[in-house]
mmCIF file of C-alpha atoms in Angstrom:
data_model
loop_
_atom_site.group_PDB
_atom_site.id
_atom_site.type_symbol
_atom_site.label_atom_id
_atom_site.label_comp_id
_atom_site.label_asym_id
_atom_site.label_seq_id
_atom_site.Cartn_x
_atom_site.Cartn_y
_atom_site.Cartn_z
ATOM 1 C CA MET A 175 9.765 -38.325 15.046
ATOM 2 C CA GLY A 176 13.327 -39.248 15.901
ATOM 3 C CA ALA A 177 14.405 -42.848 15.760
ATOM 4 C CA ILE A 178 15.624 -44.801 18.760
ATOM 5 C CA VAL A 179 19.364 -45.115 18.372
ATOM 6 C CA THR A 180 20.789 -48.568 18.833
ATOM 7 C CA VAL A 181 24.359 -49.685 18.231
ATOM 8 C CA ALA A 182 25.981 -53.016 17.646
ATOM 9 C CA SER A 183 28.288 -53.127 20.649
ATOM 10 C CA GLY A 184 29.910 -51.103 23.377
ATOM 11 C CA GLY A 185 33.442 -50.340 22.247
ATOM 12 C CA ALA A 186 36.103 -48.341 23.985
ATOM 13 C CA GLY A 187 34.900 -45.220 25.675
ATOM 14 C CA ALA A 188 31.241 -46.163 25.393
ATOM 15 C CA SER A 189 30.616 -45.770 29.093
ATOM 16 C CA GLY A 190 30.301 -42.037 28.654
ATOM 17 C CA GLN A 191 32.891 -41.213 31.311
ATOM 18 C CA LEU A 192 34.545 -37.869 30.769
ATOM 19 C CA ALA A 193 38.084 -38.013 29.476
ATOM 20 C CA ALA A 194 40.851 -36.515 31.544
ATOM 21 C CA ASP A 195 41.102 -32.782 31.154
ATOM 22 C CA SER A 196 43.966 -31.380 29.191
ATOM 23 C CA PRO A 197 46.644 -29.841 31.458
ATOM 24 C CA VAL A 198 46.733 -26.789 29.179
ATOM 25 C CA ALA A 199 43.543 -25.895 27.348
ATOM 26 C CA PRO A 200 44.009 -24.104 24.021
ATOM 27 C CA SER A 201 43.177 -20.420 24.071
ATOM 28 C CA PRO A 202 39.800 -19.510 22.498
ATOM 29 C CA GLY A 203 40.037 -19.181 18.746
ATOM 30 C CA ALA A 204 43.548 -20.630 18.558
ATOM 31 C CA GLY A 205 44.503 -21.772 15.076
ATOM 32 C CA LEU A 206 44.827 -25.468 14.361
ATOM 33 C CA ASN A 207 48.410 -24.879 13.171
ATOM 34 C CA SER A 208 49.271 -22.577 16.059
ATOM 35 C CA GLY A 209 50.967 -25.294 18.095
ATOM 36 C CA GLU A 210 48.345 -25.289 20.850
ATOM 37 C CA PHE A 211 46.931 -28.589 19.592
ATOM 38 C CA ASP A 212 50.286 -30.321 19.113
ATOM 39 C CA GLU A 213 49.633 -32.477 22.154
ATOM 40 C CA LEU A 214 46.832 -34.116 20.165
ATOM 41 C CA THR A 215 48.381 -34.169 16.710
ATOM 42 C CA MET A 216 52.043 -35.033 17.294
ATOM 43 C CA ILE A 217 51.428 -38.707 18.131
ATOM 44 C CA VAL A 218 50.128 -40.392 14.969
ATOM 45 C CA PRO A 219 48.263 -43.646 15.610
ATOM 46 C CA GLN A 220 49.242 -46.702 13.610
ATOM 47 C CA ARG A 221 45.640 -47.735 13.167
ATOM 48 C CA PRO A 222 43.824 -46.166 10.170
ATOM 49 C CA GLY A 223 40.934 -43.842 10.790
ATOM 50 C CA VAL A 224 37.218 -44.416 10.405
ATOM 51 C CA ASP A 225 37.537 -43.901 6.644
ATOM 52 C CA GLY A 226 40.606 -46.149 6.380
ATOM 53 C CA ARG A 227 43.187 -43.418 5.798
ATOM 54 C CA ILE A 228 46.617 -43.302 7.412
ATOM 55 C CA GLY A 229 47.214 -40.498 9.877
ATOM 56 C CA SER A 230 49.637 -37.606 9.499
ATOM 57 C CA ASP A 231 51.109 -34.861 11.671
ATOM 58 C CA LYS A 232 51.582 -32.390 8.807
ATOM 59 C CA PRO A 233 50.041 -28.915 9.235
ATOM 60 C CA ALA A 234 46.772 -28.098 7.564
ATOM 61 C CA ARG A 235 46.925 -26.562 4.116
ATOM 62 C CA ALA A 236 44.605 -23.786 5.320
ATOM 63 C CA ASP A 237 44.655 -22.950 9.013
ATOM 64 C CA VAL A 238 41.396 -22.356 10.845
ATOM 65 C CA PRO A 239 40.557 -20.918 14.290
ATOM 66 C CA VAL A 240 38.946 -23.543 16.486
ATOM 67 C CA GLN A 241 35.902 -22.296 18.412
ATOM 68 C CA GLY A 242 34.116 -25.552 19.186
ATOM 69 C CA ALA A 243 31.148 -27.080 17.387
ATOM 70 C CA THR A 244 28.777 -24.435 16.013
ATOM 71 C CA ASP A 245 25.092 -24.902 15.404
ATOM 72 C CA GLY A 246 23.111 -23.879 12.337
ATOM 73 C CA ARG A 247 19.986 -21.895 11.660
ATOM 74 C CA SER A 248 16.645 -23.304 12.753
ATOM 75 C CA VAL A 249 15.233 -22.769 9.251
ATOM 76 C CA VAL A 250 17.309 -23.630 6.189
ATOM 77 C CA ARG A 251 15.893 -22.060 3.049
ATOM 78 C CA PRO A 252 15.976 -23.497 -0.495
ATOM 79 C CA GLY A 253 18.807 -22.396 -2.733
ATOM 80 C CA ARG A 254 19.725 -22.547 -6.385
ATOM 81 C CA PRO A 255 20.816 -25.953 -7.764
ATOM 82 C CA ASN A 256 24.521 -26.687 -7.443
ATOM 83 C CA ALA A 257 24.980 -23.939 -4.840
ATOM 84 C CA VAL A 258 28.398 -24.345 -3.261
ATOM 85 C CA ASN A 259 26.851 -24.046 0.213
ATOM 86 C CA GLY A 260 23.994 -26.422 -0.620
ATOM 87 C CA ILE A 261 23.001 -29.673 1.084
ATOM 88 C CA PRO A 262 20.782 -32.111 -0.862
ATOM 89 C CA ARG A 263 17.224 -32.359 0.385
ATOM 90 C CA GLY A 264 17.435 -36.133 0.727
ATOM 91 C CA VAL A 265 20.509 -35.964 2.977
ATOM 92 C CA PHE A 266 19.940 -32.891 5.141
ATOM 93 C CA PRO A 267 17.266 -34.502 7.401
ATOM 94 C CA ALA A 268 19.753 -37.208 8.388
ATOM 95 C CA TYR A 269 22.107 -34.617 9.872
ATOM 96 C CA ARG A 270 19.280 -33.037 11.816
ATOM 97 C CA ARG A 271 17.850 -36.330 13.074
ATOM 98 C CA ALA A 272 21.194 -37.728 14.199
ATOM 99 C CA THR A 273 21.842 -34.551 16.187
ATOM 100 C CA ALA A 274 18.421 -34.796 17.826
ATOM 101 C CA ASN A 275 18.953 -38.464 18.684
ATOM 102 C CA LEU A 276 22.336 -37.861 20.278
ATOM 103 C CA ALA A 277 20.966 -34.892 22.237
ATOM 104 C CA VAL A 278 18.826 -37.440 24.068
ATOM 105 C CA VAL A 279 21.352 -40.205 24.696
ATOM 106 C CA ARG A 280 24.470 -37.992 24.939
ATOM 107 C CA PRO A 281 23.148 -34.596 26.063
ATOM 108 C CA ASN A 282 26.589 -33.335 27.103
ATOM 109 C CA CYS A 283 28.318 -34.171 23.833
ATOM 110 C CA GLY A 284 27.603 -30.807 22.175
ATOM 111 C CA LEU A 285 27.091 -32.351 18.733
ATOM 112 C CA THR A 286 25.690 -30.092 15.984
ATOM 113 C CA TRP A 287 24.311 -30.877 12.549
ATOM 114 C CA PRO A 288 26.719 -28.527 10.684
ATOM 115 C CA LEU A 289 29.597 -30.587 12.084
ATOM 116 C CA LEU A 290 28.081 -33.803 10.723
ATOM 117 C CA ALA A 291 27.355 -32.075 7.427
ATOM 118 C CA GLY A 292 30.991 -30.981 7.217
ATOM 119 C CA ILE A 293 32.122 -34.596 7.523
ATOM 120 C CA GLY A 294 29.548 -35.722 4.960
ATOM 121 C CA LYS A 295 30.782 -33.072 2.551
ATOM 122 C CA VAL A 296 34.413 -34.114 2.879
ATOM 123 C CA GLU A 297 33.832 -37.861 2.749
ATOM 124 C CA SER A 298 31.363 -38.213 -0.136
ATOM 125 C CA ASN A 299 29.975 -34.815 -1.144
ATOM 126 C CA HIS A 300 26.738 -35.695 0.649
ATOM 127 C CA ALA A 301 26.270 -39.111 -1.006
ATOM 128 C CA SER A 302 27.478 -37.868 -4.399
ATOM 129 C CA GLY A 303 25.133 -34.923 -4.455
ATOM 130 C CA GLY A 304 22.153 -36.670 -2.862
ATOM 131 C CA ARG A 305 21.825 -39.842 -4.956
ATOM 132 C CA VAL A 306 19.485 -41.418 -2.435
ATOM 133 C CA ASP A 307 15.968 -42.800 -2.553
ATOM 134 C CA VAL A 308 13.028 -41.644 -0.451
ATOM 135 C CA ALA A 309 14.228 -43.771 2.482
ATOM 136 C CA GLY A 310 17.685 -42.185 2.374
ATOM 137 C CA THR A 311 19.494 -45.215 0.929
ATOM 138 C CA THR A 312 22.036 -44.589 -1.796
ATOM 139 C CA ARG A 313 21.062 -45.676 -5.290
ATOM 140 C CA GLY A 314 23.852 -48.215 -5.541
ATOM 141 C CA LYS A 315 26.740 -48.937 -3.191
ATOM 142 C CA LEU A 316 29.000 -46.008 -2.341
ATOM 143 C CA LEU A 317 32.524 -47.344 -1.808
ATOM 144 C CA GLY A 318 35.877 -45.766 -1.050
ATOM 145 C CA PRO A 319 39.266 -46.804 -2.419
ATOM 146 C CA VAL A 320 40.579 -50.312 -1.938
ATOM 147 C CA LEU A 321 42.489 -50.257 1.360
ATOM 148 C CA ASN A 322 45.596 -52.064 0.168
ATOM 149 C CA GLY A 323 48.157 -49.753 1.763
ATOM 150 C CA ARG A 324 48.805 -47.568 -1.274
ATOM 151 C CA ALA A 325 48.495 -43.814 -1.816
ATOM 152 C CA GLY A 326 48.232 -42.874 1.860
ATOM 153 C CA LEU A 327 45.594 -45.503 2.589
ATOM 154 C CA GLY A 328 45.568 -48.072 5.344
ATOM 155 C CA LYS A 329 46.297 -51.695 4.673
ATOM 156 C CA ILE A 330 43.220 -53.497 5.971
ATOM 157 C CA PRO A 331 42.626 -57.079 4.868
ATOM 158 C CA ASP A 332 39.008 -58.141 4.476
ATOM 159 C CA THR A 333 37.033 -58.250 7.742
ATOM 160 C CA ASP A 334 33.424 -58.559 6.542
ATOM 161 C CA ARG A 335 33.764 -61.283 3.884
ATOM 162 C CA GLY A 336 32.585 -58.767 1.352
ATOM 163 C CA ARG A 337 29.228 -58.236 3.053
ATOM 164 C CA TYR A 338 29.338 -54.447 2.928
ATOM 165 C CA ASP A 339 32.057 -53.641 0.388
ATOM 166 C CA ALA A 340 31.742 -56.614 -1.988
ATOM 167 C CA ASP A 341 35.483 -57.265 -1.624
ATOM 168 C CA ARG A 342 36.778 -60.482 -0.052
ATOM 169 C CA VAL A 343 40.434 -59.484 -0.252
ATOM 170 C CA TRP A 344 40.626 -55.934 1.126
ATOM 171 C CA ASP A 345 38.271 -53.745 3.084
ATOM 172 C CA ARG A 346 36.851 -50.522 1.669
ATOM 173 C CA ALA A 347 35.120 -47.598 3.363
ATOM 174 C CA VAL A 348 31.383 -47.807 2.801
ATOM 175 C CA GLY A 349 28.471 -45.403 2.476
ATOM 176 C CA PRO A 350 27.932 -41.630 2.586
ATOM 177 C CA MET A 351 30.160 -41.212 5.641
ATOM 178 C CA GLN A 352 32.853 -43.654 4.402
ATOM 179 C CA ILE A 353 33.031 -46.042 7.364
ATOM 180 C CA VAL A 354 35.276 -49.100 7.218
ATOM 181 C CA PRO A 355 33.540 -52.432 8.006
ATOM 182 C CA GLY A 356 35.508 -52.916 11.245
ATOM 183 C CA VAL A 357 34.217 -49.629 12.693
ATOM 184 C CA TRP A 358 30.724 -50.313 11.373
ATOM 185 C CA SER A 359 30.553 -53.695 13.109
ATOM 186 C CA GLU A 360 31.416 -51.979 16.399
ATOM 187 C CA PHE A 361 29.466 -48.712 16.191
ATOM 188 C CA GLY A 362 26.860 -49.268 13.451
ATOM 189 C CA ALA A 363 23.576 -47.639 14.434
ATOM 190 C CA ASP A 364 19.944 -47.723 13.337
ATOM 191 C CA GLY A 365 19.237 -44.048 12.786
ATOM 192 C CA ASN A 366 15.761 -44.221 11.242
ATOM 193 C CA GLY A 367 14.125 -46.859 13.422
ATOM 194 C CA ASP A 368 13.546 -49.489 10.730
ATOM 195 C CA SER A 369 15.395 -52.187 12.746
ATOM 196 C CA PHE A 370 18.190 -52.413 10.163
ATOM 197 C CA ARG A 371 21.734 -51.072 10.179
ATOM 198 C CA ASN A 372 22.754 -50.172 6.661
ATOM 199 C CA PRO A 373 25.996 -48.231 6.047
ATOM 200 C CA ASN A 374 24.582 -47.032 2.704
ATOM 201 C CA ASN A 375 21.588 -45.406 4.394
ATOM 202 C CA VAL A 376 22.257 -41.782 5.279
ATOM 203 C CA TYR A 377 20.258 -41.929 8.518
ATOM 204 C CA ASP A 378 22.129 -44.992 9.768
ATOM 205 C CA ALA A 379 25.529 -43.798 8.539
ATOM 206 C CA VAL A 380 25.272 -40.275 9.959
ATOM 207 C CA THR A 381 23.961 -41.535 13.299
ATOM 208 C CA THR A 382 26.849 -43.994 13.479
ATOM 209 C CA VAL A 383 29.322 -41.125 13.030
ATOM 210 C CA ALA A 384 27.462 -39.149 15.689
ATOM 211 C CA VAL A 385 27.758 -42.061 18.114
ATOM 212 C CA TYR A 386 31.440 -42.448 17.301
ATOM 213 C CA LEU A 387 32.232 -38.765 17.864
ATOM 214 C CA CYS A 388 30.454 -38.821 21.234
ATOM 215 C CA SER A 389 31.805 -42.202 22.370
ATOM 216 C CA GLU A 390 34.708 -40.846 24.452
ATOM 217 C CA GLY A 391 32.717 -38.449 26.608
ATOM 218 C CA ASP A 392 33.969 -35.332 24.807
ATOM 219 C CA ASP A 393 32.158 -32.011 24.861
ATOM 220 C CA LEU A 394 32.409 -30.889 21.257
ATOM 221 C CA LYS A 395 31.658 -27.302 22.246
ATOM 222 C CA ARG A 396 35.155 -27.210 23.698
ATOM 223 C CA PRO A 397 37.863 -26.646 21.065
ATOM 224 C CA ARG A 398 40.225 -29.305 22.394
ATOM 225 C CA ASP A 399 37.553 -31.999 22.589
ATOM 226 C CA LEU A 400 36.309 -31.156 19.107
ATOM 227 C CA VAL A 401 39.770 -31.522 17.592
ATOM 228 C CA ALA A 402 40.394 -34.757 19.514
ATOM 229 C CA ALA A 403 37.138 -36.311 18.277
ATOM 230 C CA LEU A 404 37.815 -35.387 14.648
ATOM 231 C CA LEU A 405 41.368 -36.722 14.877
ATOM 232 C CA ARG A 406 39.963 -40.063 15.988
ATOM 233 C CA TYR A 407 37.881 -40.027 12.826
ATOM 234 C CA GLN A 408 40.906 -39.236 10.630
ATOM 235 C CA HIS A 409 44.223 -38.229 12.169
ATOM 236 C CA SER A 410 44.992 -35.354 9.845
ATOM 237 C CA LYS A 411 45.105 -31.614 10.504
ATOM 238 C CA ASP A 412 44.093 -31.051 6.922
ATOM 239 C CA PHE A 413 40.982 -33.198 7.418
ATOM 240 C CA VAL A 414 40.098 -31.448 10.686
ATOM 241 C CA ALA A 415 40.578 -27.986 9.213
ATOM 242 C CA THR A 416 38.490 -28.799 6.128
ATOM 243 C CA VAL A 417 35.622 -30.203 8.209
ATOM 244 C CA LEU A 418 35.649 -27.180 10.518
ATOM 245 C CA ARG A 419 35.604 -24.750 7.606
ATOM 246 C CA TRP A 420 32.615 -26.526 6.035
ATOM 247 C CA MET A 421 30.927 -26.575 9.439
ATOM 248 C CA ARG A 422 31.293 -22.795 9.527
ATOM 249 C CA VAL A 423 29.827 -22.453 6.026
ATOM 250 C CA TYR A 424 26.796 -24.558 6.899
ATOM 251 C CA SER A 425 26.319 -22.843 10.248
ATOM 252 C CA LYS A 426 26.049 -19.444 8.592
ATOM 253 C CA SER A 427 24.614 -19.959 5.111
ATOM 254 C CA ALA A 428 23.465 -23.518 4.360
ATOM 255 C CA VAL A 429 20.755 -23.885 1.722
ATOM 256 C CA LEU A 430 18.766 -26.858 0.452
ATOM 257 C CA ILE A 431 19.342 -28.043 -3.093
ATOM 258 C CA PRO A 432 17.663 -30.765 -5.181
ATOM 259 C CA ASN A 433 19.006 -34.316 -5.091
ATOM 260 C CA ALA A 434 21.210 -35.388 -7.959
ATOM 261 C CA LYS A 435 19.451 -37.640 -10.448
ATOM 262 C CA GLY A 436 20.483 -41.112 -11.532
ATOM 263 C CA ASN A 437 22.298 -43.953 -9.804
ATOM 264 C CA LEU A 438 25.823 -44.146 -8.481
ATOM 265 C CA SER A 439 28.456 -45.238 -10.926
ATOM 266 C CA THR A 440 30.016 -48.685 -10.714
ATOM 267 C CA PRO A 441 32.694 -48.655 -7.988
ATOM 268 C CA LYS A 442 36.263 -48.500 -9.259
ATOM 269 C CA PRO A 443 39.416 -49.352 -7.280
ATOM 270 C CA ALA A 444 39.703 -45.635 -6.408
ATOM 271 C CA GLY A 445 36.062 -45.479 -5.269
ATOM 272 C CA ASN A 446 32.911 -43.998 -6.788
ATOM 273 C CA ALA A 447 32.144 -40.924 -4.687
ATOM 274 C CA GLU A 448 31.515 -38.219 -7.274
ATOM 275 C CA ARG A 449 32.938 -34.769 -6.534
ATOM 276 C CA LYS A 450 32.975 -31.870 -8.933
ATOM 277 C CA VAL A 451 35.533 -29.936 -6.881
ATOM 278 C CA ASP A 452 38.122 -30.681 -4.241
ATOM 279 C CA PRO A 453 36.354 -30.523 -0.847
ATOM 280 C CA ARG A 454 39.340 -28.572 0.486
ATOM 281 C CA ASP A 455 38.294 -25.647 -1.678
ATOM 282 C CA VAL A 456 35.972 -24.136 0.885
ATOM 283 C CA PRO A 457 34.213 -20.837 0.123
ATOM 284 C CA ASP A 458 34.816 -17.876 2.396
ATOM 285 C CA VAL A 459 31.879 -16.858 4.557
ATOM 286 C CA PRO A 460 31.785 -13.307 5.963
ATOM 287 C CA ASP A 461 31.261 -12.819 9.670
ATOM 288 C CA ASP A 462 27.849 -11.770 10.956
ATOM 289 C CA THR A 463 29.292 -9.438 13.584
ATOM 290 C CA LYS A 464 29.111 -6.349 11.392
ATOM 291 C CA THR A 465 25.554 -6.968 10.332
ATOM 292 C CA THR A 466 24.196 -6.596 13.855
ATOM 293 C CA THR A 467 25.617 -3.129 14.496
ATOM 294 C CA PRO A 468 23.501 -1.119 12.007
ATOM 295 C CA LYS A 469 20.274 -2.199 13.699
ATOM 296 C CA PRO A 470 20.297 0.528 16.410
ATOM 297 C CA LEU A 471 20.561 3.298 13.783
ATOM 298 C CA PRO A 472 16.795 3.710 13.177
ATOM 299 C CA THR A 473 16.236 4.100 16.916
ATOM 300 C CA THR A 474 18.074 7.457 16.955
ATOM 301 C CA PRO A 475 15.735 9.643 14.864
ATOM 302 C CA VAL A 476 17.037 12.848 13.382
ATOM 303 C CA GLU A 477 13.703 14.583 13.914
ATOM 304 C CA THR A 478 14.282 14.974 17.639
ATOM 305 C CA SER A 479 16.606 17.909 17.026
ATOM 306 C CA ILE A 480 14.264 19.694 14.591
ATOM 307 C CA PRO A 481 11.153 20.624 16.637
ATOM 308 C CA ARG A 482 13.002 22.156 19.600
ATOM 309 C CA PRO A 483 14.863 24.988 17.822
ATOM 310 C CA VAL A 484 11.716 25.993 15.916
ATOM 311 C CA ASP A 485 9.763 26.780 19.098
ATOM 312 C CA PRO A 486 11.312 29.957 20.552
ATOM 313 C CA THR A 487 12.448 31.934 17.527
ATOM 314 C CA PRO A 488 9.441 32.635 15.247
ATOM 315 C CA PRO A 489 7.010 34.174 17.765
ATOM 316 C CA VAL A 490 9.595 36.637 19.078
ATOM 317 C CA THR A 491 10.869 37.965 15.754
ATOM 318 C CA ASP A 492 7.593 38.300 13.794
ATOM 319 C CA LYS A 493 5.068 39.909 16.109
ATOM 320 C CA PRO A 494 6.980 42.337 18.320
ATOM 321 C CA THR A 495 8.393 44.170 15.289
ATOM 322 C CA ARG A 496 4.995 45.163 13.871
ATOM 323 C CA PRO A 497 3.664 47.007 16.969
ATOM 324 C CA ALA A 498 6.663 49.346 16.787
ATOM 325 C CA THR A 499 5.106 51.111 13.740
ATOM 326 C CA LYS A 500 2.017 52.552 15.372
ATOM 327 C CA PRO A 501 0.112 55.126 13.321
ATOM 328 C CA THR A 502 0.553 54.688 9.600
ATOM 329 C CA LYS A 503 1.332 50.999 8.805
ATOM 330 C CA PRO A 504 -1.557 49.119 10.394
ATOM 331 C CA PRO A 505 -4.377 51.033 8.543
ATOM 332 C CA SER A 506 -2.593 50.804 5.173
ATOM 333 C CA ASP A 507 -1.917 47.028 5.311
ATOM 334 C CA ARG A 508 -5.244 45.336 5.868
ATOM 335 C CA PRO A 509 -7.901 47.408 7.648
ATOM 336 C CA THR A 510 -9.548 48.839 4.466
ATOM 337 C CA PRO A 511 -13.043 48.201 5.862
ATOM 338 C CA THR A 512 -12.344 50.518 8.812
ATOM 339 C CA PRO A 513 -13.855 53.986 8.038
ATOM 340 C CA THR A 514 -11.630 56.130 10.220
ATOM 341 C CA GLU A 515 -8.184 56.326 8.716
ATOM 342 C CA ASP A 516 -7.299 59.653 10.390
ATOM 343 C CA THR A 517 -7.730 58.476 13.988
ATOM 344 C CA PRO A 518 -5.507 55.457 14.531
ATOM 345 C CA THR A 519 -4.648 56.505 18.075
ATOM 346 C CA PRO A 520 -7.805 55.409 19.899
ATOM 347 C CA THR A 521 -7.625 51.838 21.022
ATOM 348 C CA PRO A 522 -11.308 50.751 20.789
ATOM 349 C CA THR A 523 -11.395 50.711 16.943
ATOM 350 C CA PRO A 524 -9.207 47.613 16.239
ATOM 351 C CA THR A 525 -11.576 45.237 18.052
ATOM 352 C CA PRO A 526 -13.177 43.746 14.878
ATOM 353 C CA ASP A 527 -9.787 42.420 13.714
ATOM 354 C CA PRO A 528 -8.543 39.326 15.610
ATOM 355 C CA THR A 529 -5.052 39.025 14.241
ATOM 356 C CA PRO A 530 -3.641 42.086 12.419
ATOM 357 C CA THR A 531 -4.247 44.819 15.042
ATOM 358 C CA PRO A 532 -1.143 44.986 17.217
ATOM 359 C CA THR A 533 -2.007 48.466 18.586
ATOM 360 C CA PRO A 534 -3.592 47.486 21.940
ATOM 361 C CA THR A 535 -0.554 45.986 23.635
ATOM 362 C CA PRO A 536 2.291 43.767 22.497
ATOM 363 C CA SER A 537 1.480 41.309 25.260
ATOM 364 C CA THR A 538 -1.742 40.040 23.630
ATOM 365 C CA THR A 539 -0.320 39.187 20.225
ATOM 366 C CA PRO A 540 2.461 36.758 21.378
ATOM 367 C CA SER A 541 -0.142 34.731 23.281
ATOM 368 C CA GLU A 542 -2.011 33.972 20.036
ATOM 369 C CA SER A 543 0.974 33.082 17.873
ATOM 370 C CA PRO A 544 2.267 30.046 19.900
ATOM 371 C CA THR A 545 -1.176 28.423 19.789
ATOM 372 C CA GLY A 546 -1.187 28.428 16.026
ATOM 373 C CA SER A 547 2.419 27.295 15.636
ATOM 374 C CA PRO A 548 3.023 23.702 14.386
ATOM 375 C CA CYS A 549 5.312 22.870 17.288
ATOM 376 C CA ALA A 550 2.910 20.363 18.798
ATOM 377 C CA THR A 551 2.869 18.199 15.694
ATOM 378 C CA GLU A 552 6.511 18.503 14.918
ATOM 379 C CA GLY A 553 7.597 17.732 18.461
ATOM 380 C CA ASN A 554 6.124 14.203 18.408
ATOM 381 C CA PRO A 555 9.003 11.811 17.575
ATOM 382 C CA THR A 556 6.972 8.586 17.813
ATOM 383 C CA PRO A 557 6.216 8.208 14.085
ATOM 384 C CA CYS A 558 9.961 8.104 13.421
ATOM 385 C CA THR A 559 10.701 5.054 15.539
ATOM 386 C CA GLN A 560 10.091 1.788 13.765
ATOM 387 C CA GLY A 561 10.741 -1.427 14.907
ATOM 388 C CA SER A 562 14.568 -12.804 14.727
ATOM 389 C CA GLY A 563 22.494 -44.643 19.259
ATOM 390 C CA SER A 564 22.524 -44.696 22.269
ATOM 391 C CA HIS A 565 25.961 -45.898 22.254
ATOM 392 C CA GLY A 566 26.212 -47.927 25.255
#
């Protein structure tokens, strides 16, 4: 049962009013680096993003066509441990629940769980591989780098007195979705209905991100709105492109993998989110479009062309040729029981034989041969056809 989403405060854009439409909407499938999104990316905000990183207008390392938020499969099957397209079992339900919650309070937002999973992958590798307890809370605090203005990070002095990040000098991004305390105090949500808002709980953290993405009235099914919402999260084309590529992977081939064992490591100044590989190394996923075309092939059976040509030819060539040899051939072939071999001319004698006596008239023998032909059974083609927060 989905939790009732509650948030700490309103915040800008919480009224749900639709943002002004772009004067020129990007063409469908336009690449992020194509220039059609420059209106959104060229002005870099001075304020750090949700995860505390400084924005940039540099192009993405790997371009990606923007189609809008894509949904995933209704059933996600188990996969092998450490699968590159895997989502830990203890984290995956949080993505699904947050999407369901926002579908109630923001039905026009167009949010999908693969989009949230893409952000979770980039920010913390799904809580360091699923190091969460049964309630979805990380086993230890998951902290980002110290936000002291170095190495492309924002310079954010302490705002929470160390309540969430245990640092009274500088802020740090907190939890599986790496949310800075200032954003958490404004948008923090209770995603699992336990009356607490905990940035280290995957249900609360993911729902908070869902509320934040939908807070400006965007429709994430529209490419422009999707890019705008992700840029508010972190103003970086590289970040947006990486999230969208992971969203595509999870939409097409996500699998469930076991949670990682053990507790989180002690946070260092650079953070303690454990990643085995760079999240920008996204696997390629083939398109499904070619897999749907072979399906009509079984519906065009080859047998339909076989029974028709067999019908006319055999009865005409076999039987009419035998009546042409009247006197000598018929008695010598089969009619040994017939006593009169010298008088083949009279017609009454061949009456005991049903099939081999063609002497009466050629018209009677063709009428018997079609009835015994297998055309009726071969002409039946049916055996060949065989048939998936309210933020306000």
